[in-house]
CSV table of C-alpha atoms and ligand atoms in Angstrom, one decimal:
chain,number,residue,atom,x,y,z
A,1,MET,CA,-92.0,17.0,-27.7
A,2,THR,CA,-88.8,15.2,-26.9
A,3,ASN,CA,-88.6,12.8,-24.0
A,4,THR,CA,-85.7,14.3,-22.1
A,5,ILE,CA,-85.9,11.6,-19.4
A,6,ALA,CA,-85.5,8.7,-21.9
A,7,GLN,CA,-82.7,10.5,-23.7
A,8,LYS,CA,-80.7,11.5,-20.7
A,9,PRO,CA,-78.0,8.9,-20.0
A,10,ALA,CA,-78.4,7.6,-16.5
A,11,LYS,CA,-75.3,9.0,-14.9
A,12,ASP,CA,-75.8,7.2,-11.6
A,13,ALA,CA,-76.6,3.8,-13.2
A,14,PRO,CA,-73.2,2.2,-12.4
A,15,ASP,CA,-73.6,3.5,-8.8
A,16,ARG,CA,-77.0,1.9,-8.5
A,17,ALA,CA,-75.7,-1.4,-9.9
A,18,LEU,CA,-72.9,-1.4,-7.3
A,19,MET,CA,-75.3,-0.6,-4.5
A,20,ARG,CA,-77.6,-3.4,-5.6
A,21,ALA,CA,-74.6,-5.8,-5.7
A,22,LEU,CA,-73.6,-4.7,-2.2
A,23,VAL,CA,-77.1,-5.1,-0.8
A,24,GLN,CA,-77.4,-8.5,-2.5
A,25,SER,CA,-74.3,-9.7,-0.9
A,26,LEU,CA,-75.5,-8.3,2.5
A,27,GLY,CA,-78.3,-10.8,2.3
A,28,ARG,CA,-80.3,-10.6,5.6
A,29,ARG,CA,-77.5,-8.9,7.5
A,30,SER,CA,-77.7,-5.4,8.8
A,31,ILE,CA,-75.1,-2.7,8.7
A,32,VAL,CA,-74.9,-1.8,12.3
A,33,LEU,CA,-73.5,1.6,13.3
A,34,VAL,CA,-71.8,1.7,16.7
A,35,GLY,CA,-69.9,4.4,18.6
A,36,MET,CA,-70.3,7.2,21.1
A,37,MET,CA,-73.1,9.6,21.3
A,38,GLY,CA,-72.4,12.5,19.0
A,39,ALA,CA,-70.5,10.4,16.5
A,40,GLY,CA,-73.2,11.0,13.9
A,41,LYS,CA,-74.7,7.5,13.7
A,42,SER,CA,-78.2,8.6,13.0
A,43,SER,CA,-77.5,11.2,10.4
A,44,VAL,CA,-74.9,9.2,8.6
A,45,GLY,CA,-77.0,6.1,8.9
A,46,ARG,CA,-80.0,7.7,7.4
A,47,ARG,CA,-77.9,8.9,4.4
A,48,LEU,CA,-76.2,5.5,4.1
A,49,ALA,CA,-79.5,3.7,4.0
A,50,ALA,CA,-80.9,6.1,1.3
A,51,ARG,CA,-77.9,5.6,-0.8
A,52,LEU,CA,-78.2,1.8,-0.6
A,53,GLY,CA,-81.9,1.8,-1.0
A,54,ILE,CA,-82.6,-0.1,2.2
A,55,PRO,CA,-84.4,0.9,5.4
A,56,PHE,CA,-82.8,2.9,8.2
A,57,VAL,CA,-83.7,2.0,11.8
A,58,ASP,CA,-82.7,3.9,14.9
A,59,ALA,CA,-82.6,1.7,17.9
A,60,ASP,CA,-83.1,4.6,20.4
A,61,ALA,CA,-86.2,5.7,18.5
A,62,GLU,CA,-87.5,2.1,18.6
A,63,ILE,CA,-86.8,1.8,22.4
A,64,GLU,CA,-88.8,5.1,22.9
A,65,ARG,CA,-91.6,3.8,20.8
A,66,ALA,CA,-91.7,0.4,22.6
A,67,ALA,CA,-91.7,2.1,26.0
A,68,GLY,CA,-94.0,5.0,25.1
A,69,MET,CA,-91.4,7.3,26.9
A,70,THR,CA,-88.4,9.2,25.9
A,71,ILE,CA,-84.9,7.8,26.8
A,72,ALA,CA,-84.5,10.7,29.3
A,73,GLU,CA,-87.8,9.6,31.0
A,74,ILE,CA,-86.8,5.9,31.1
A,75,PHE,CA,-83.5,6.8,32.8
A,76,ALA,CA,-85.2,9.2,35.2
A,77,GLU,CA,-88.1,6.8,36.1
A,78,HIS,CA,-86.6,3.4,35.9
A,79,GLY,CA,-82.8,3.8,35.9
A,80,GLU,CA,-80.0,2.8,33.6
A,81,SER,CA,-80.1,-1.0,34.0
A,82,TYR,CA,-83.8,-1.1,33.1
A,83,PHE,CA,-83.0,1.0,30.0
A,84,ARG,CA,-80.1,-1.4,29.1
A,85,ALA,CA,-82.3,-4.5,29.4
A,86,GLY,CA,-84.9,-3.0,27.1
A,87,GLU,CA,-82.2,-1.8,24.7
A,88,ALA,CA,-80.7,-5.3,24.4
A,89,ARG,CA,-84.2,-6.8,23.8
A,90,VAL,CA,-85.1,-4.2,21.1
A,91,ILE,CA,-81.8,-4.6,19.3
A,92,ALA,CA,-82.1,-8.4,19.3
A,93,ARG,CA,-85.6,-8.0,17.7
A,94,LEU,CA,-84.4,-5.4,15.2
A,95,LEU,CA,-81.5,-7.5,14.0
A,96,GLU,CA,-84.0,-10.0,12.6
A,97,ASN,CA,-85.1,-7.5,10.0
A,98,GLY,CA,-82.0,-7.1,7.7
A,99,PRO,CA,-81.0,-5.9,5.2
A,100,GLN,CA,-81.1,-2.5,6.8
A,101,VAL,CA,-78.9,0.1,8.4
A,102,LEU,CA,-79.3,0.0,12.2
A,103,ALA,CA,-78.0,2.8,14.4
A,104,THR,CA,-77.4,1.7,18.0
A,105,GLY,CA,-77.1,3.9,21.1
A,106,GLY,CA,-73.6,4.6,22.4
A,107,GLY,CA,-73.8,2.1,25.2
A,108,ALA,CA,-75.5,-0.8,23.4
A,109,VAL,CA,-72.4,-2.8,22.5
A,110,MET,CA,-71.2,-2.8,26.0
A,111,ASN,CA,-73.6,-5.8,26.4
A,112,GLN,CA,-71.8,-9.0,25.4
A,113,ARG,CA,-74.9,-10.7,24.1
A,114,THR,CA,-75.8,-7.7,21.9
A,115,ARG,CA,-72.2,-7.7,20.6
A,116,ASP,CA,-72.5,-11.5,19.8
A,117,LEU,CA,-75.8,-11.0,18.0
A,118,ILE,CA,-74.5,-8.1,16.0
A,119,HIS,CA,-71.5,-10.3,15.0
A,120,ILE,CA,-73.9,-13.0,13.7
A,121,LYS,CA,-76.6,-10.9,12.1
A,122,GLY,CA,-74.7,-7.9,10.9
A,123,ILE,CA,-71.6,-6.0,9.9
A,124,SER,CA,-70.5,-3.6,12.6
A,125,VAL,CA,-69.2,-0.1,11.7
A,126,TRP,CA,-67.6,2.0,14.4
A,127,LEU,CA,-68.1,5.6,13.6
A,128,LYS,CA,-65.0,6.9,15.5
A,129,ALA,CA,-64.8,10.6,16.5
A,130,ASP,CA,-62.4,12.5,18.7
A,131,LEU,CA,-63.4,13.5,22.2
A,132,ASP,CA,-63.6,17.3,21.4
A,133,VAL,CA,-65.9,16.6,18.4
A,134,LEU,CA,-68.2,14.4,20.5
A,135,ILE,CA,-68.4,17.0,23.3
A,136,GLN,CA,-69.1,19.8,20.8
A,137,ARG,CA,-71.8,17.8,19.1
A,138,THR,CA,-73.6,16.6,22.2
A,139,LYS,CA,-73.6,20.1,23.6
A,140,ARG,CA,-75.9,21.0,20.7
A,141,ARG,CA,-78.5,18.5,21.9
A,142,GLY,CA,-79.0,18.6,25.6
A,143,ASP,CA,-81.4,15.6,26.1
A,144,ARG,CA,-78.9,12.7,26.5
A,145,PRO,CA,-78.8,11.3,30.1
A,146,LEU,CA,-75.0,10.4,30.0
A,147,ALA,CA,-73.8,13.3,27.8
A,148,ASP,CA,-71.8,14.8,30.7
A,149,LYS,CA,-69.9,11.5,31.2
A,150,ILE,CA,-68.4,11.2,27.7
A,151,LYS,CA,-64.9,11.9,28.8
A,152,GLU,CA,-65.1,9.2,31.4
A,153,LEU,CA,-67.0,6.7,29.3
A,154,LEU,CA,-64.9,7.0,26.1
A,155,PRO,CA,-61.7,5.2,27.4
A,156,GLN,CA,-63.9,2.3,28.7
A,157,ARG,CA,-65.8,2.0,25.5
A,158,GLU,CA,-63.2,2.5,22.8
A,159,PRO,CA,-61.6,-0.9,23.2
A,160,VAL,CA,-65.1,-2.5,22.7
A,161,TYR,CA,-66.0,-0.3,19.7
A,162,ALA,CA,-62.6,-1.2,18.2
A,163,GLN,CA,-63.8,-4.9,17.9
A,164,SER,CA,-66.1,-3.8,15.1
A,165,ASP,CA,-65.7,-5.2,11.6
A,166,ILE,CA,-65.0,-1.7,10.2
A,167,VAL,CA,-63.7,1.5,11.6
A,168,VAL,CA,-64.5,4.8,9.9
A,169,GLN,CA,-63.4,8.2,11.2
A,170,SER,CA,-66.2,10.7,11.7
A,171,ARG,CA,-64.9,14.2,11.1
A,172,GLU,CA,-66.4,17.6,10.8
A,173,GLU,CA,-66.9,17.0,7.1
A,174,PRO,CA,-70.0,16.5,4.9
A,175,HIS,CA,-71.8,13.3,6.0
A,176,ASP,CA,-71.8,12.1,2.4
A,177,ALA,CA,-68.0,11.8,2.5
A,178,VAL,CA,-68.3,9.5,5.5
A,179,VAL,CA,-71.1,7.6,3.8
A,180,GLY,CA,-68.8,7.0,0.8
A,181,GLU,CA,-66.1,5.7,3.1
A,182,ILE,CA,-68.5,3.3,4.8
A,183,ILE,CA,-69.7,2.0,1.5
A,184,ALA,CA,-66.2,1.4,0.2
A,185,ALA,CA,-65.2,-0.4,3.5
A,186,VAL,CA,-68.4,-2.5,3.5
A,187,GLY,CA,-67.7,-3.4,-0.1
A,188,ARG,CA,-64.2,-4.5,0.7
A,189,HIS,CA,-65.5,-6.5,3.7
A,190,LEU,CA,-68.0,-8.3,1.5
A,191,GLY,CA,-65.7,-8.6,-1.5
A,192,VAL,CA,-67.8,-6.3,-3.7
A,193,GLU,CA,-66.0,-3.8,-5.6
A,194,THR,CA,-67.2,-0.2,-5.2
A,195,ARG,CA,-65.7,3.1,-6.3
A,196,SER,CA,-67.2,5.2,-3.5
B,1,S3P,C1,-76.3,6.4,25.4
B,1,S3P,C2,-76.4,6.9,24.2
B,1,S3P,C3,-77.7,7.3,23.6
B,1,S3P,C4,-78.8,6.6,24.3
B,1,S3P,C5,-78.8,6.7,25.7
B,1,S3P,C6,-77.4,6.2,26.3
B,1,S3P,C7,-74.9,5.9,25.9
B,1,S3P,O1,-77.7,7.1,22.2
B,1,S3P,O2,-78.9,5.3,23.9
B,1,S3P,O3,-78.9,8.1,26.1
B,1,S3P,O4,-74.9,5.2,26.9
B,1,S3P,O5,-73.9,6.3,25.3
B,1,S3P,P1,-76.9,7.9,21.1
B,1,S3P,O6,-75.5,7.3,21.1
B,1,S3P,O7,-77.6,7.6,19.9
B,1,S3P,O8,-76.9,9.3,21.5
């Protein structure tokens, strides 16, 4: 019986070597996805982490876990400023765990200290999407407390998102294309050559 696995040339071997080089040069830093709700931070982040072979962490999910409540419940019972304080604490803690891909909630980087910490401990990537795309996508999931305020929040937040190390446009295209663009941009940022 022939061993097909051993004979098959590893087509993705160069890709794996590049991903390893990228992760190595990341060191303990995290790739931090920022941007408005509906930009696709969680789904893109999950795929990006899988491609790089590092953990994916969703700050919103960690906040819910720490509080034992959903974000909608935290907003309803304690209000937004209570949520924001918890969000800042959780993100500060998570940033200690790189290398990883960390998806942050849409309002997280409006906190100056969170921004400073991300700058020190990570590489920030703004997943930028047009207003109509964001509105379309958030309509599909009706559990976000501030979803009906996107139009009003976007102009306040965009100048802050724009301070990110990397900006990648999130379009209605397969997430893998966006992941490839992020990898190429992070590679350039770190001085690691990738062909993604
Ligand atoms: C928020 C975005 C949400 C969540 C909370 C507040 C915001 O995260 O943190 O509902 O202020 O934009 P996503 O961006 O992951 O939806």
